[in-house]
Amino acid sequence: MAVTVKMITGRGCRTAEIAWDPSDDPDGWIDEACMSDRLAYVLQALGDPGGEQLWAESAASARQASRNTAEFLQLMKRRRDAQVVVYRDVHGLSWRTIADVVLGDESKQSSVRVMYASGLAARAGRGFSTTPSKETSVARNQKSQKSQTASDAAGADMRDAAYNGAMNAQRTKDDAARAGQSKTTVTGDRHGVTGGTVHGDINFNF
């Protein structure tokens, strides 16, 4: 992160130093937030969960604080939507993962899809491309191909396992059938029609 915030500790009032390069803020949003006191209003609201500090303010001052906080909130929502586009189109994250990152709930995939659409619309309004770069598309295709390869391998393993299971079941069935066969034993010597003699027992399985 190029923008840095340095806490200067001391007795009494605390001081923070914010540093950034002009390239980090090409449109001057950080400049505007600092110079207009909008950032100060936001930080005050952050440290005042119950809004008690506004009780001592006049109605006009309270409206000013609320207006700045609300405007900053809307601005950050647009930044969030832009980040969802980056998560999806640059890093190739799934909707489920994005929902978990942004909303802390994997089931809210439809909500992040709405954010994604809003982010694309904002990019188009600013003249940015609404489609991933060539490098990003190649990376996503490679990831998809790897996923398909893994799926195909898993399917082949399942088919092999099913085939082996069927063969084992058939062998077990054949063994059981042979075990249940009737057997007749003919004992003694047997004389053939051509004059030969066979000695010993002969077993007939049927």
XYZ file of C-alpha atoms in Angstrom:
206
model
C 0.000 0.000 0.000
C 1.572 3.297 -1.105
C -0.487 5.546 1.183
C 0.884 5.440 4.731
C -0.399 6.638 8.077
C 2.080 7.218 10.881
C 0.909 7.600 14.460
C 2.806 10.126 16.536
C 2.201 9.217 20.156
C 2.436 11.666 23.001
C 0.594 13.042 25.968
C -2.858 14.413 25.463
C -3.969 14.843 21.860
C -2.714 12.228 19.419
C -1.337 13.140 16.014
C -1.262 11.140 12.807
C 0.776 11.848 9.707
C -0.623 10.789 6.326
C 1.734 10.488 3.376
C 1.032 9.715 -0.272
C 2.471 10.331 -3.701
C 0.509 12.341 -6.275
C 0.439 9.213 -8.449
C -1.614 7.523 -5.675
C -4.290 10.205 -6.001
C -4.479 11.291 -9.664
C -7.987 12.767 -9.288
C -7.266 14.528 -5.993
C -9.769 12.630 -3.845
C -7.381 12.318 -0.890
C -6.468 16.000 -1.172
C -10.140 16.938 -1.182
C -10.970 14.700 1.793
C -8.218 16.283 3.887
C -8.670 19.907 2.836
C -12.477 19.876 3.168
C -12.385 18.258 6.628
C -14.406 15.352 5.239
C -11.812 12.888 6.515
C -11.954 14.556 9.921
C -15.738 14.138 10.040
C -15.412 10.472 9.047
C -12.795 9.770 11.713
C -14.929 11.528 14.307
C -17.910 9.339 13.360
C -15.666 6.245 13.498
C -14.791 6.991 17.106
C -18.390 7.814 18.059
C -20.468 4.629 17.536
C -23.505 6.002 19.369
C -23.403 9.503 17.889
C -23.220 11.097 21.350
C -20.702 13.727 20.220
C -23.346 15.242 17.936
C -25.622 15.924 20.909
C -23.533 18.921 21.925
C -23.443 20.275 18.368
C -25.926 22.644 16.822
C -28.418 21.267 14.328
C -26.464 22.850 11.482
C -23.180 21.309 12.657
C -24.831 17.908 13.073
C -26.203 18.099 9.523
C -22.764 19.010 8.209
C -21.188 16.047 9.974
C -23.847 13.639 8.739
C -23.627 14.957 5.173
C -19.863 14.474 5.043
C -20.099 10.998 6.555
C -22.850 9.940 4.130
C -21.005 11.302 1.094
C -17.833 9.517 2.137
C -19.792 6.289 2.630
C -21.224 6.493 -0.894
C -17.773 7.194 -2.276
C -16.319 4.145 -0.523
C -19.157 1.972 -1.822
C -18.119 2.938 -5.353
C -14.519 2.068 -4.502
C -15.683 -1.285 -3.152
C -17.544 -2.014 -6.387
C -14.403 -1.171 -8.363
C -12.419 -3.584 -6.201
C -14.973 -6.353 -6.871
C -14.265 -5.930 -10.583
C -10.548 -6.327 -9.863
C -11.157 -9.432 -7.719
C -13.153 -11.041 -10.505
C -11.440 -9.924 -13.718
C -7.826 -9.558 -12.610
C -7.411 -12.134 -9.859
C -10.047 -14.569 -11.156
C -11.738 -15.131 -7.792
C -15.006 -17.057 -7.712
C -18.259 -15.322 -6.775
C -18.364 -17.421 -3.622
C -14.899 -16.231 -2.563
C -15.687 -12.598 -3.376
C -18.889 -12.774 -1.340
C -16.899 -14.110 1.597
C -14.222 -11.396 1.254
C -16.592 -8.454 0.791
C -19.664 -9.474 2.814
C -18.377 -12.267 5.027
C -21.068 -14.583 3.664
C -20.420 -17.004 0.782
C -24.143 -17.320 0.066
C -24.513 -13.637 -0.936
C -23.137 -14.158 -4.429
C -26.022 -12.301 -6.080
C -25.167 -9.197 -4.037
C -21.551 -9.103 -5.194
C -22.698 -9.644 -8.773
C -24.689 -6.416 -8.426
C -21.555 -4.696 -7.085
C -19.593 -6.068 -10.021
C -22.096 -4.652 -12.515
C -21.980 -1.287 -10.750
C -18.195 -1.309 -10.841
C -18.166 -2.055 -14.577
C -20.632 0.763 -15.215
C -18.446 3.179 -13.258
C -15.383 2.105 -15.250
C -17.223 2.662 -18.506
C -18.320 6.105 -17.319
C -14.695 7.026 -16.650
C -13.560 5.748 -20.031
C -11.853 2.600 -18.722
C -12.089 -0.787 -20.405
C -14.895 -2.990 -19.095
C -13.184 -6.214 -20.169
C -10.115 -7.950 -18.707
C -6.756 -7.432 -20.339
C -5.346 -10.084 -22.693
C -2.970 -11.280 -19.988
C -5.824 -11.592 -17.509
C -7.971 -13.523 -19.987
C -5.107 -15.928 -20.682
C -4.562 -16.470 -16.958
C -8.268 -17.168 -16.383
C -8.394 -19.580 -19.330
C -5.364 -21.442 -17.979
C -7.008 -21.684 -14.591
C -10.199 -22.979 -16.210
C -8.250 -25.559 -18.217
C -6.457 -26.778 -15.105
C -9.784 -27.097 -13.327
C -11.240 -29.045 -16.293
C -8.198 -31.342 -16.373
C -8.566 -32.068 -12.678
C -12.282 -32.731 -13.179
C -11.585 -35.116 -16.083
C -8.998 -36.994 -14.023
C -11.424 -37.308 -11.134
C -14.095 -38.617 -13.524
C -11.689 -41.214 -14.941
C -10.793 -42.365 -11.438
C -14.480 -42.748 -10.617
C -15.104 -44.768 -13.791
C -12.119 -47.031 -13.040
C -13.331 -47.562 -9.500
C -16.835 -48.405 -10.741
C -15.449 -50.881 -13.297
C -13.205 -52.582 -10.736
C -16.089 -52.756 -8.291
C -18.315 -54.377 -10.897
C -15.629 -56.914 -11.806
C -15.019 -57.789 -8.161
C -18.745 -58.210 -7.616
C -18.975 -60.530 -10.629
C -16.041 -62.624 -9.406
C -17.642 -62.899 -5.990
C -20.892 -63.995 -7.616
C -19.101 -66.607 -9.743
C -17.219 -67.952 -6.708
C -20.463 -68.237 -4.784
C -22.103 -70.055 -7.692
C -19.242 -72.520 -7.929
C -19.349 -73.078 -4.182
C -23.040 -73.987 -4.443
C -22.616 -76.506 -7.254
C -23.582 -80.179 -6.706
C -20.811 -82.743 -7.034
C -21.011 -86.448 -7.901
C -18.032 -88.721 -7.438
C -17.610 -91.977 -9.356
C -15.214 -94.324 -7.616
C -13.333 -97.392 -8.742
C -11.862 -98.377 -12.053
C -13.631 -97.541 -15.286
C -13.151 -99.422 -18.529
C -13.406 -97.553 -21.801
C -15.143 -98.844 -24.903
C -11.784 -99.082 -26.664
C -10.429 -101.325 -23.976
C -8.516 -98.749 -21.824
C -8.873 -98.593 -18.042
C -9.066 -95.422 -15.884
C -8.130 -95.805 -12.233
C -9.275 -93.500 -9.361
C -12.213 -91.203 -8.664
C -13.806 -88.772 -11.112
C -15.757 -85.732 -9.833
C -18.657 -84.281 -11.819
C -19.744 -80.738 -10.893
C -23.159 -79.523 -12.044
